[in-house]
Amino acid sequence: MTITYKDDSGVQGMRTAGRLASEVLDHITPHIQPGITTNQIDQLAADFMKLQGTTSATLGYQPQGYPPYPKSLCTSVNHVVCHGIPNDKALKKGDIVNVDVTVIKDGWFGDTSRMFMVGDVSIQAKRLCALTFDAMWHGIVRVKPGVRLGDIGFAIQRFAEGQGFSIVREFCGHGIGQKFHEEPQVLHYGKPGTLEELKPGMTFTIEPMINAGRRDIKEFGNDGWTIVTKDHSLSAQWEHTVLVTETGYEVLTLSAGAPRPPAFVGG
Ligand code: MF3
Ligand code: CO
Ligand code: CO
């Protein structure tokens, strides 16, 4: 496997797929209220994808060593770190949930996730969601030709650990294009000046998973997918797909309802 560099038409394809993935999140946002089940969220998204003319990249997705993923998106609630499978349990006031959507449009993939707070949540949960959003953006703003992936990971790690939170090491961002997961791996920790150099036309995700407690994780149950924090502490994640441009970055997974970048992001 090698890194793919997108030409103008590839960039167009990635822009469209990215926007559509973000619009799925916009569509479900008003529905994320106490009492809704994660299966209902999944169904809302599946119906909307049909209207968009997209398909879910997660439905039936089966990397080596995994069972086929059974749903159109992932819903990771509270101490679930990632890959939570929608089910018939209702969300309740105080929950935090990551919804992760990956769509395919004309062969191109767009991958994005956001945190949602269900009704009023604890101050600690709010802080974790906000800090994880900022951590993602601390990585994004570094993206430009000549920078290395280790610089991105370092920026995220310094910020999150500096606030007393921990970063999950076992899962990372990834190159994306006409495949769901391509090279390179995009670690959310690292050393400045190390790893792959960024070049125009690269597209990859930045998707830090940050825990309120320790960084250790474990598999949960026997569905082959669900990952939880070992110490049961809350975990949060945000994800954007980004393009390396000639002068910096372009976030591909934006839409009318996507949260605006934090204040420290210029422009
Ligand atoms: N969307 C996830 C990512 O950001 C991958 C989910 S794979 C699934 O890479 F099969 F669990 F859906
Ligand atoms: Co991803
Ligand atoms: Co994702």
Coordinates of N, CA and C in Angstrom, one line a residue, residues 11-251:
V11 N -9.8 15.6 -6.0 CA -10.1 16.6 -5.0 C -11.6 17.0 -5.0
Q12 N -12.1 17.1 -6.2 CA -13.5 17.4 -6.4 C -14.4 16.3 -5.8
G13 N -14.0 15.1 -6.1 CA -14.7 13.9 -5.6 C -14.7 13.8 -4.1
M14 N -13.5 14.2 -3.5 CA -13.4 14.1 -2.1 C -14.1 15.3 -1.4
R15 N -14.2 16.4 -2.1 CA -15.0 17.6 -1.5 C -16.4 17.2 -1.4
T16 N -16.9 16.6 -2.5 CA -18.4 16.2 -2.5 C -18.6 15.1 -1.4
A17 N -17.8 14.1 -1.4 CA -18.1 13.0 -0.4 C -17.9 13.6 1.0
G18 N -17.0 14.4 1.2 CA -16.8 15.0 2.6 C -18.0 15.8 3.0
R19 N -18.5 16.7 2.1 CA -19.6 17.5 2.5 C -20.8 16.7 2.8
L20 N -21.0 15.6 2.0 CA -22.2 14.8 2.2 C -22.1 14.0 3.5
A21 N -20.9 13.6 3.9 CA -20.8 12.9 5.2 C -21.2 13.9 6.3
S22 N -20.7 15.1 6.2 CA -21.0 16.1 7.2 C -22.5 16.4 7.2
E23 N -23.1 16.4 6.1 CA -24.6 16.7 6.0 C -25.4 15.6 6.6
V24 N -24.9 14.3 6.7 CA -25.6 13.3 7.4 C -25.6 13.6 8.9
L25 N -24.5 14.1 9.4 CA -24.4 14.5 10.8 C -25.4 15.7 11.1
D26 N -25.4 16.7 10.1 CA -26.4 17.8 10.3 C -27.8 17.3 10.4
H27 N -28.1 16.3 9.5 CA -29.5 15.7 9.5 C -29.9 15.1 10.8
I28 N -29.0 14.4 11.4 CA -29.4 13.6 12.6 C -29.3 14.5 13.9
T29 N -28.6 15.6 13.8 CA -28.4 16.5 15.0 C -29.6 16.8 15.8
P30 N -30.7 17.3 15.2 CA -31.8 17.7 16.0 C -32.5 16.5 16.7
H31 N -32.2 15.3 16.2 CA -32.9 14.1 16.7 C -32.2 13.5 17.9
I32 N -31.0 14.0 18.2 CA -30.2 13.4 19.3 C -30.7 14.0 20.6
Q33 N -31.7 13.3 21.2 CA -32.4 13.8 22.4 C -32.6 12.6 23.3
P34 N -32.8 12.9 24.6 CA -33.1 11.7 25.5 C -34.2 10.9 24.9
G35 N -34.1 9.6 25.0 CA -35.1 8.7 24.5 C -34.9 8.1 23.2
I36 N -34.1 8.7 22.3 CA -33.9 8.1 21.0 C -32.9 6.9 21.1
T37 N -33.1 5.9 20.4 CA -32.1 4.8 20.4 C -31.1 5.0 19.3
T38 N -29.9 4.4 19.5 CA -28.9 4.5 18.5 C -29.3 3.8 17.2
N39 N -30.1 2.8 17.3 CA -30.6 2.2 16.1 C -31.5 3.2 15.3
Q40 N -32.3 4.0 16.0 CA -33.1 5.0 15.3 C -32.2 6.0 14.7
I41 N -31.1 6.4 15.3 CA -30.2 7.3 14.7 C -29.6 6.7 13.4
D42 N -29.2 5.4 13.5 CA -28.7 4.7 12.4 C -29.7 4.7 11.2
Q43 N -31.0 4.5 11.5 CA -32.0 4.4 10.5 C -32.2 5.7 9.8
L44 N -32.2 6.8 10.7 CA -32.4 8.2 10.1 C -31.2 8.4 9.1
A45 N -30.0 8.0 9.5 CA -28.9 8.3 8.6 C -29.0 7.4 7.3
A46 N -29.4 6.2 7.5 CA -29.5 5.3 6.3 C -30.5 5.8 5.3
D47 N -31.6 6.3 5.8 CA -32.7 6.9 5.0 C -32.1 8.1 4.3
F48 N -31.4 8.9 5.0 CA -30.9 10.2 4.4 C -29.8 9.9 3.4
M49 N -29.0 8.9 3.6 CA -28.0 8.5 2.6 C -28.6 8.1 1.3
K50 N -29.7 7.4 1.4 CA -30.5 7.0 0.2 C -30.9 8.3 -0.6
L51 N -31.4 9.2 0.1 CA -31.8 10.5 -0.5 C -30.6 11.2 -1.2
Q52 N -29.5 11.2 -0.5 CA -28.3 11.8 -1.0 C -27.7 11.1 -2.2
G53 N -28.0 9.9 -2.3 CA -27.3 9.1 -3.3 C -25.9 8.6 -2.9
T54 N -25.8 8.5 -1.6 CA -24.5 8.0 -1.1 C -24.7 6.5 -0.5
T55 N -23.7 5.8 -0.3 CA -23.8 4.6 0.4 C -22.9 4.7 1.7
S56 N -23.2 3.9 2.7 CA -22.4 3.8 3.9 C -21.2 3.0 3.7
A57 N -20.0 3.5 4.1 CA -18.8 2.7 3.9 C -18.7 1.7 5.1
T58 N -19.4 1.9 6.1 CA -19.3 1.0 7.3 C -20.1 -0.2 7.2
L59 N -21.3 -0.1 6.5 CA -22.2 -1.2 6.4 C -21.5 -2.4 5.7
G60 N -21.3 -3.5 6.4 CA -20.6 -4.6 5.7 C -19.1 -4.5 5.7
Y61 N -18.6 -3.5 6.2 CA -17.1 -3.3 6.2 C -16.4 -4.4 7.0
Q62 N -15.4 -5.0 6.4 CA -14.8 -6.1 7.1 C -13.3 -6.2 6.9
P63 N -12.6 -5.4 7.7 CA -11.1 -5.5 7.6 C -10.7 -6.9 8.1
Q64 N -9.5 -7.2 7.7 CA -8.9 -8.5 8.1 C -9.0 -8.8 9.6
G65 N -9.6 -9.9 10.0 CA -9.7 -10.3 11.4 C -10.9 -9.7 12.1
Y66 N -11.8 -9.0 11.4 CA -13.0 -8.5 12.0 C -14.3 -9.1 11.3
P67 N -15.3 -9.2 12.1 CA -16.6 -9.6 11.5 C -17.2 -8.4 10.7
P68 N -18.0 -8.6 9.7 CA -18.6 -7.5 8.9 C -19.3 -6.5 9.9
Y69 N -19.0 -5.2 9.7 CA -19.7 -4.2 10.6 C -21.2 -4.1 10.1
P70 N -22.1 -4.2 11.1 CA -23.5 -4.4 10.7 C -24.3 -3.1 10.5
K71 N -23.8 -1.9 10.7 CA -24.6 -0.7 10.7 C -24.1 0.3 9.7
S72 N -24.9 1.4 9.5 CA -24.6 2.5 8.6 C -23.7 3.5 9.2
L73 N -23.5 3.5 10.5 CA -22.6 4.4 11.2 C -22.2 3.8 12.6
C74 N -21.3 4.5 13.3 CA -20.9 4.1 14.6 C -21.5 5.1 15.6
T75 N -21.9 4.6 16.8 CA -22.4 5.4 17.9 C -21.7 4.9 19.1
S76 N -20.8 5.8 19.7 CA -20.0 5.4 20.8 C -20.4 6.3 22.0
V77 N -21.0 5.6 23.0 CA -21.6 6.3 24.1 C -20.7 6.3 25.3
N78 N -20.5 7.4 26.0 CA -19.8 7.6 27.3 C -18.4 6.9 27.3
H79 N -18.3 5.7 27.9 CA -16.9 5.2 28.0 C -16.6 4.3 26.8
V80 N -17.5 4.3 25.8 CA -17.1 3.6 24.5 C -16.2 4.5 23.7
V81 N -15.0 4.0 23.4 CA -14.0 4.8 22.7 C -14.3 5.0 21.2
C82 N -14.7 3.9 20.6 CA -15.0 3.9 19.1 C -15.6 2.7 18.7
H83 N -16.2 2.7 17.5 CA -16.8 1.5 16.8 C -18.0 1.0 17.6
G84 N -18.7 1.8 18.4 CA -19.9 1.3 19.0 C -20.9 1.0 18.0
I85 N -21.6 -0.1 18.1 CA -22.6 -0.5 17.2 C -24.0 -0.1 17.6
P86 N -24.7 0.6 16.8 CA -26.1 1.0 17.2 C -26.9 -0.1 17.7
N87 N -27.8 0.2 18.7 CA -28.6 -0.9 19.3 C -29.9 -0.3 19.7
D88 N -30.7 -1.0 20.5 CA -32.1 -0.6 20.8 C -32.1 0.1 22.2
K89 N -31.0 0.4 22.8 CA -30.9 1.1 24.0 C -31.1 2.6 23.8
A90 N -32.0 3.3 24.6 CA -32.2 4.7 24.4 C -31.1 5.5 25.1
L91 N -30.8 6.6 24.4 CA -29.9 7.6 25.0 C -30.6 8.3 26.2
K92 N -29.9 8.7 27.2 CA -30.5 9.4 28.3 C -29.8 10.7 28.6
K93 N -30.5 11.5 29.3 CA -29.9 12.8 29.7 C -28.6 12.6 30.4
G94 N -27.6 13.4 30.0 CA -26.3 13.2 30.6 C -25.3 12.4 29.8
D95 N -25.8 11.6 28.8 CA -24.9 10.9 28.0 C -24.1 11.8 27.0
I96 N -22.9 11.3 26.7 CA -22.3 11.9 25.5 C -22.1 10.8 24.5
V97 N -22.3 11.2 23.2 CA -22.2 10.1 22.2 C -21.4 10.7 21.0
N98 N -20.5 9.9 20.5 CA -19.8 10.2 19.2 C -20.6 9.5 18.1
V99 N -20.9 10.2 17.1 CA -21.5 9.6 15.9 C -20.5 9.8 14.7
D100 N -20.1 8.6 14.1 CA -19.1 8.6 13.1 C -19.7 8.1 11.8
V101 N -19.6 8.9 10.8 CA -20.2 8.7 9.5 C -19.2 8.6 8.4
T102 N -19.2 7.6 7.6 CA -18.4 7.5 6.4 C -19.3 7.1 5.2
V103 N -19.3 8.0 4.2 CA -20.1 7.8 3.0 C -19.2 7.6 1.8
I104 N -19.8 6.9 0.8 CA -19.1 6.8 -0.5 C -20.0 7.5 -1.5
K105 N -19.4 8.4 -2.3 CA -20.1 9.0 -3.4 C -19.2 8.9 -4.6
D106 N -19.7 8.4 -5.7 CA -19.0 8.2 -6.9 C -17.6 7.6 -6.7
G107 N -17.5 6.7 -5.7 CA -16.3 6.0 -5.5 C -15.3 6.7 -4.5
W108 N -15.7 7.9 -4.1 CA -14.8 8.7 -3.1 C -15.4 8.6 -1.7
F109 N -14.5 8.6 -0.7 CA -15.0 8.4 0.7 C -14.8 9.7 1.5
G110 N -15.8 10.0 2.3 CA -15.8 11.1 3.2 C -16.1 10.6 4.6
D111 N -15.2 11.0 5.6 CA -15.3 10.3 7.0 C -15.2 11.5 8.0
T112 N -16.2 11.5 8.8 CA -16.3 12.6 9.9 C -17.1 12.2 11.1
S113 N -16.7 12.7 12.2 CA -17.5 12.4 13.4 C -17.6 13.6 14.3
R114 N -18.6 13.6 15.1 CA -18.8 14.7 16.1 C -19.3 14.1 17.4
M115 N -19.1 14.9 18.5 CA -19.7 14.5 19.8 C -21.0 15.2 19.9
F116 N -22.0 14.5 20.6 CA -23.3 15.1 20.9 C -23.5 15.0 22.4
M117 N -24.0 16.0 23.0 CA -24.4 15.9 24.4 C -25.9 15.7 24.5
V118 N -26.3 14.7 25.3 CA -27.7 14.4 25.4 C -28.3 15.2 26.6
G119 N -29.1 16.2 26.3 CA -29.7 17.0 27.4 C -28.5 17.6 28.1
D120 N -28.7 17.9 29.4 CA -27.6 18.5 30.2 C -26.6 17.4 30.6
V121 N -25.4 17.7 30.4 CA -24.3 16.8 30.8 C -23.4 17.4 31.9
S122 N -22.6 16.6 32.5 CA -21.7 17.0 33.6 C -20.7 18.0 33.0
I123 N -20.2 18.9 33.9 CA -19.2 19.8 33.5 C -18.0 19.1 32.9
Q124 N -17.6 18.0 33.6 CA -16.5 17.2 33.1 C -16.7 16.6 31.7
A125 N -17.9 16.2 31.4 CA -18.2 15.6 30.1 C -18.1 16.7 29.0
K126 N -18.7 17.9 29.4 CA -18.6 19.1 28.5 C -17.2 19.4 28.2
R127 N -16.4 19.5 29.2 CA -15.0 19.8 29.1 C -14.3 18.9 28.2
L128 N -14.5 17.6 28.4 CA -13.9 16.5 27.5 C -14.3 16.7 26.1
C129 N -15.5 17.0 25.8 CA -16.0 17.1 24.4 C -15.3 18.3 23.8
A130 N -15.3 19.4 24.5 CA -14.7 20.7 24.0 C -13.2 20.6 23.8
L131 N -12.6 20.0 24.7 CA -11.1 19.8 24.6 C -10.7 18.9 23.5
T132 N -11.5 17.9 23.2 CA -11.2 16.9 22.1 C -11.4 17.6 20.8
F133 N -12.4 18.5 20.7 CA -12.6 19.3 19.5 C -11.4 20.2 19.2
D134 N -11.0 20.9 20.3 CA -9.8 21.7 20.1 C -8.6 20.9 19.8
A135 N -8.4 19.7 20.4 CA -7.3 18.9 20.1 C -7.2 18.5 18.6
M136 N -8.4 18.2 18.0 CA -8.4 17.9 16.6 C -8.0 19.1 15.8
W137 N -8.4 20.3 16.2 CA -8.1 21.5 15.4 C -6.6 21.9 15.6
H138 N -6.1 21.6 16.8 CA -4.6 21.8 17.0 C -3.8 21.0 16.0
G139 N -4.3 19.8 15.6 CA -3.7 19.0 14.6 C -3.9 19.6 13.2
I140 N -5.2 19.9 12.9 CA -5.5 20.4 11.6 C -4.7 21.6 11.2
V141 N -4.6 22.6 12.1 CA -4.0 23.9 11.7 C -2.5 23.7 11.4
R142 N -1.9 22.6 11.8 CA -0.5 22.4 11.4 C -0.3 21.9 10.0
V143 N -1.4 21.4 9.4 CA -1.3 20.7 8.1 C -0.8 21.7 7.0
K144 N 0.3 21.4 6.4 CA 0.8 22.1 5.2 C 2.0 21.4 4.6
P145 N 2.3 21.6 3.3 CA 3.4 20.9 2.7 C 4.7 21.1 3.5
G146 N 5.4 20.1 3.7 CA 6.7 20.2 4.4 C 6.7 19.8 5.8
V147 N 5.5 19.9 6.4 CA 5.3 19.5 7.8 C 5.3 18.0 7.8
R148 N 5.6 17.4 8.9 CA 5.6 15.9 9.0 C 4.5 15.4 9.9
L149 N 4.1 14.2 9.7 CA 3.0 13.7 10.5 C 3.3 13.7 12.0
G150 N 4.6 13.5 12.4 CA 5.0 13.6 13.8 C 4.7 15.0 14.4
D151 N 4.8 16.0 13.6 CA 4.4 17.4 14.0 C 3.0 17.5 14.4
I152 N 2.1 16.8 13.6 CA 0.7 16.8 13.8 C 0.4 16.1 15.1
G153 N 0.9 14.9 15.3 CA 0.7 14.1 16.5 C 1.2 14.8 17.7
F154 N 2.3 15.4 17.6 CA 2.9 16.1 18.7 C 2.0 17.3 19.2
A155 N 1.5 18.0 18.2 CA 0.6 19.2 18.6 C -0.6 18.7 19.3
I156 N -1.2 17.6 18.9 CA -2.4 17.1 19.5 C -2.1 16.6 20.9
Q157 N -1.0 15.8 21.0 CA -0.6 15.2 22.3 C -0.2 16.3 23.3
R158 N 0.5 17.3 22.9 CA 1.0 18.3 23.9 C -0.2 19.1 24.4
F159 N -1.2 19.4 23.5 CA -2.4 20.1 24.0 C -3.2 19.2 24.9
A160 N -3.5 18.0 24.5 CA -4.5 17.2 25.3 C -3.8 16.7 26.7
E161 N -2.6 16.3 26.6 CA -1.9 15.8 27.8 C -1.7 17.0 28.8
G162 N -1.4 18.2 28.2 CA -1.2 19.4 28.9 C -2.4 19.8 29.8
Q163 N -3.6 19.3 29.3 CA -4.8 19.6 30.1 C -5.2 18.5 31.0
G164 N -4.3 17.5 31.1 CA -4.5 16.4 32.0 C -5.3 15.2 31.5
F165 N -5.5 15.2 30.2 CA -6.3 14.1 29.5 C -5.3 13.1 28.8
S166 N -5.8 12.0 28.4 CA -4.9 11.0 27.8 C -5.4 10.6 26.4
I167 N -4.5 10.2 25.6 CA -4.7 10.0 24.2 C -4.7 8.5 23.9
V168 N -5.7 8.0 23.3 CA -5.7 6.5 22.9 C -4.7 6.3 21.8
R169 N -3.9 5.3 21.9 CA -2.7 5.0 21.0 C -3.1 4.0 19.9
E170 N -4.0 3.1 20.2 CA -4.2 2.0 19.4 C -5.0 2.3 18.1
F171 N -5.7 3.4 18.0 CA -6.4 3.8 16.8 C -5.9 5.2 16.4
C172 N -5.9 5.4 15.1 CA -5.3 6.6 14.5 C -6.1 7.1 13.3
G173 N -5.8 8.3 12.9 CA -6.3 8.8 11.6 C -5.7 8.0 10.5
H174 N -6.1 8.3 9.2 CA -5.7 7.4 8.1 C -5.9 8.2 6.8
G175 N -5.0 7.8 5.9 CA -5.3 8.3 4.5 C -6.6 7.8 4.0
I176 N -7.2 8.5 3.1 CA -8.6 8.1 2.6 C -8.7 8.7 1.2
G177 N -9.5 8.0 0.4 CA -9.6 8.4 -1.0 C -10.7 7.6 -1.7
Q178 N -10.2 6.7 -2.6 CA -11.1 5.7 -3.2 C -11.1 4.4 -2.3
K179 N -10.4 4.5 -1.2 CA -10.5 3.4 -0.2 C -10.8 4.1 1.1
F180 N -11.4 3.3 2.0 CA -11.8 3.8 3.4 C -10.5 4.1 4.2
H181 N -9.7 3.1 4.3 CA -8.4 3.3 5.1 C -7.2 3.0 4.2
E182 N -6.5 4.1 3.9 CA -5.3 4.0 3.1 C -4.1 4.4 4.0
E183 N -2.9 4.3 3.4 CA -1.7 4.9 4.1 C -1.8 6.5 3.9
P184 N -1.3 7.3 4.7 CA -0.5 6.9 5.9 C -1.4 6.7 7.2
Q185 N -0.8 6.1 8.2 CA -1.4 6.2 9.5 C -1.2 7.6 10.1
V186 N -2.2 8.2 10.7 CA -2.0 9.5 11.3 C -2.2 9.4 12.8
L187 N -1.0 9.3 13.5 CA -1.0 9.1 15.0 C -1.4 10.4 15.6
H188 N -2.1 10.3 16.8 CA -2.5 11.5 17.5 C -1.5 11.8 18.7
Y189 N -0.3 11.3 18.5 CA 0.8 11.6 19.5 C 2.1 11.5 18.6
G190 N 3.2 12.0 19.1 CA 4.4 11.8 18.3 C 5.5 12.8 18.6
K191 N 6.5 12.7 17.8 CA 7.7 13.6 18.0 C 7.8 14.5 16.8
P192 N 8.1 15.8 17.0 CA 8.2 16.7 15.9 C 9.3 16.3 15.0
G193 N 9.1 16.5 13.7 CA 10.1 16.3 12.7 C 10.3 14.8 12.3
T194 N 9.4 14.0 12.8 CA 9.4 12.5 12.4 C 8.3 12.2 11.5
L195 N 8.4 11.0 10.9 CA 7.4 10.4 10.0 C 7.2 11.1 8.7
E196 N 6.1 10.7 8.0 CA 5.9 11.1 6.6 C 5.8 12.7 6.4
E197 N 6.4 13.2 5.3 CA 6.3 14.6 5.0 C 5.0 14.8 4.2
L198 N 4.3 15.8 4.6 CA 3.0 16.1 3.9 C 3.3 16.8 2.6
K199 N 2.5 16.4 1.6 CA 2.6 16.9 0.2 C 1.2 17.3 -0.3
P200 N 1.1 18.3 -1.2 CA -0.2 18.6 -1.8 C -0.8 17.4 -2.4
G201 N -2.2 17.3 -2.2 CA -2.9 16.2 -2.8 C -3.2 15.1 -1.9
M202 N -2.5 15.1 -0.7 CA -2.7 14.0 0.3 C -4.1 14.3 0.9
T203 N -4.9 13.3 1.2 CA -6.1 13.5 2.0 C -6.1 12.4 3.1
F204 N -6.3 12.9 4.3 CA -6.3 12.0 5.4 C -7.2 12.5 6.5
T205 N -7.5 11.7 7.5 CA -8.4 12.1 8.6 C -7.5 12.4 9.8
I206 N -8.0 13.3 10.6 CA -7.5 13.5 12.0 C -8.6 13.3 12.9
E207 N -8.5 12.3 13.8 CA -9.6 11.9 14.6 C -9.2 11.4 16.0
P208 N -8.7 12.3 16.8 CA -8.2 11.9 18.1 C -9.3 11.4 19.0
M209 N -8.9 10.3 19.7 CA -9.8 9.7 20.8 C -9.1 10.1 22.1
I210 N -9.8 10.8 23.0 CA -9.2 11.3 24.2 C -10.1 10.8 25.4
N211 N -9.4 10.4 26.4 CA -10.0 9.8 27.6 C -9.9 10.8 28.8
A212 N -10.9 10.8 29.6 CA -10.8 11.6 30.8 C -9.9 11.0 31.9
G213 N -9.8 9.6 31.8 CA -8.9 8.9 32.7 C -7.7 8.4 32.0
R214 N -7.4 7.1 32.3 CA -6.2 6.5 31.7 C -6.4 6.2 30.2
R215 N -5.3 6.1 29.5 CA -5.4 5.9 28.0 C -5.7 4.4 27.6
D216 N -5.6 3.5 28.6 CA -5.8 2.1 28.2 C -7.2 1.8 27.8
I217 N -7.3 0.9 26.8 CA -8.6 0.5 26.3 C -8.7 -1.1 26.3
K218 N -9.9 -1.5 26.1 CA -10.1 -3.0 25.9 C -11.3 -3.2 25.0
E219 N -11.4 -4.4 24.5 CA -12.6 -4.8 23.7 C -13.7 -5.0 24.7
F220 N -14.9 -4.7 24.2 CA -16.0 -4.9 25.1 C -16.9 -6.0 24.5
G221 N -17.3 -7.0 25.3 CA -18.3 -8.0 24.8 C -17.7 -8.8 23.7
N222 N -18.5 -9.4 22.9 CA -18.0 -10.3 21.8 C -18.5 -9.9 20.5
D223 N -18.8 -8.6 20.2 CA -19.2 -8.2 18.9 C -18.1 -8.0 17.9
G224 N -16.9 -8.1 18.5 CA -15.7 -7.9 17.6 C -15.3 -6.5 17.2
W225 N -16.1 -5.5 17.7 CA -15.9 -4.1 17.3 C -15.7 -3.2 18.5
T226 N -16.7 -3.3 19.4 CA -16.8 -2.2 20.4 C -15.5 -2.1 21.3
I227 N -15.0 -0.9 21.4 CA -13.8 -0.6 22.2 C -14.2 0.3 23.3
V228 N -13.8 0.0 24.6 CA -14.1 0.9 25.7 C -12.9 1.2 26.5
T229 N -13.0 2.2 27.4 CA -11.9 2.5 28.2 C -11.8 1.5 29.3
K230 N -10.5 1.1 29.7 CA -10.3 0.0 30.6 C -10.8 0.5 32.0
D231 N -10.6 1.7 32.3 CA -11.0 2.2 33.7 C -12.4 2.8 33.7
H232 N -13.1 2.6 32.6 CA -14.5 3.1 32.5 C -14.7 4.6 32.4
S233 N -13.6 5.3 32.3 CA -13.7 6.8 32.2 C -14.3 7.2 30.8
L234 N -14.8 8.4 30.8 CA -15.4 8.9 29.6 C -14.4 9.1 28.5
S235 N -14.8 8.9 27.2 CA -14.0 9.1 26.1 C -14.7 9.9 25.0
A236 N -13.9 10.7 24.3 CA -14.5 11.6 23.3 C -13.7 11.5 22.0
Q237 N -14.3 11.8 20.9 CA -13.6 11.8 19.6 C -14.3 12.8 18.7
W238 N -13.5 13.5 17.9 CA -14.0 14.3 16.7 C -13.2 13.9 15.5
E239 N -13.7 14.0 14.3 CA -13.0 13.6 13.1 C -13.4 14.5 11.9
H240 N -12.3 15.0 11.3 CA -12.5 15.6 10.0 C -11.6 14.9 9.0
T241 N -12.0 15.0 7.7 CA -11.1 14.6 6.6 C -10.5 15.9 6.0
V242 N -9.2 15.9 5.8 CA -8.5 17.1 5.4 C -7.7 16.8 4.1
L243 N -7.5 17.9 3.3 CA -6.7 17.9 2.1 C -5.5 18.7 2.4
V244 N -4.3 18.3 2.0 CA -3.1 19.1 2.0 C -3.1 19.9 0.7
T245 N -3.2 21.3 0.8 CA -3.2 22.1 -0.3 C -1.7 22.7 -0.6
E246 N -1.5 23.5 -1.6 CA -0.2 24.0 -1.9 C 0.3 24.9 -0.7
T247 N -0.6 25.5 0.0 CA -0.2 26.5 1.0 C -0.6 26.1 2.5
G248 N -1.4 25.0 2.6 CA -1.9 24.6 3.9 C -2.9 23.5 3.9
Y249 N -4.1 23.7 4.4 CA -5.1 22.7 4.4 C -6.4 23.1 4.0
E250 N -7.2 22.2 3.6 CA -8.6 22.4 3.4 C -9.4 21.3 4.1
V251 N -10.3 21.7 5.0 CA -11.2 20.7 5.6 C -12.3 20.3 4.7

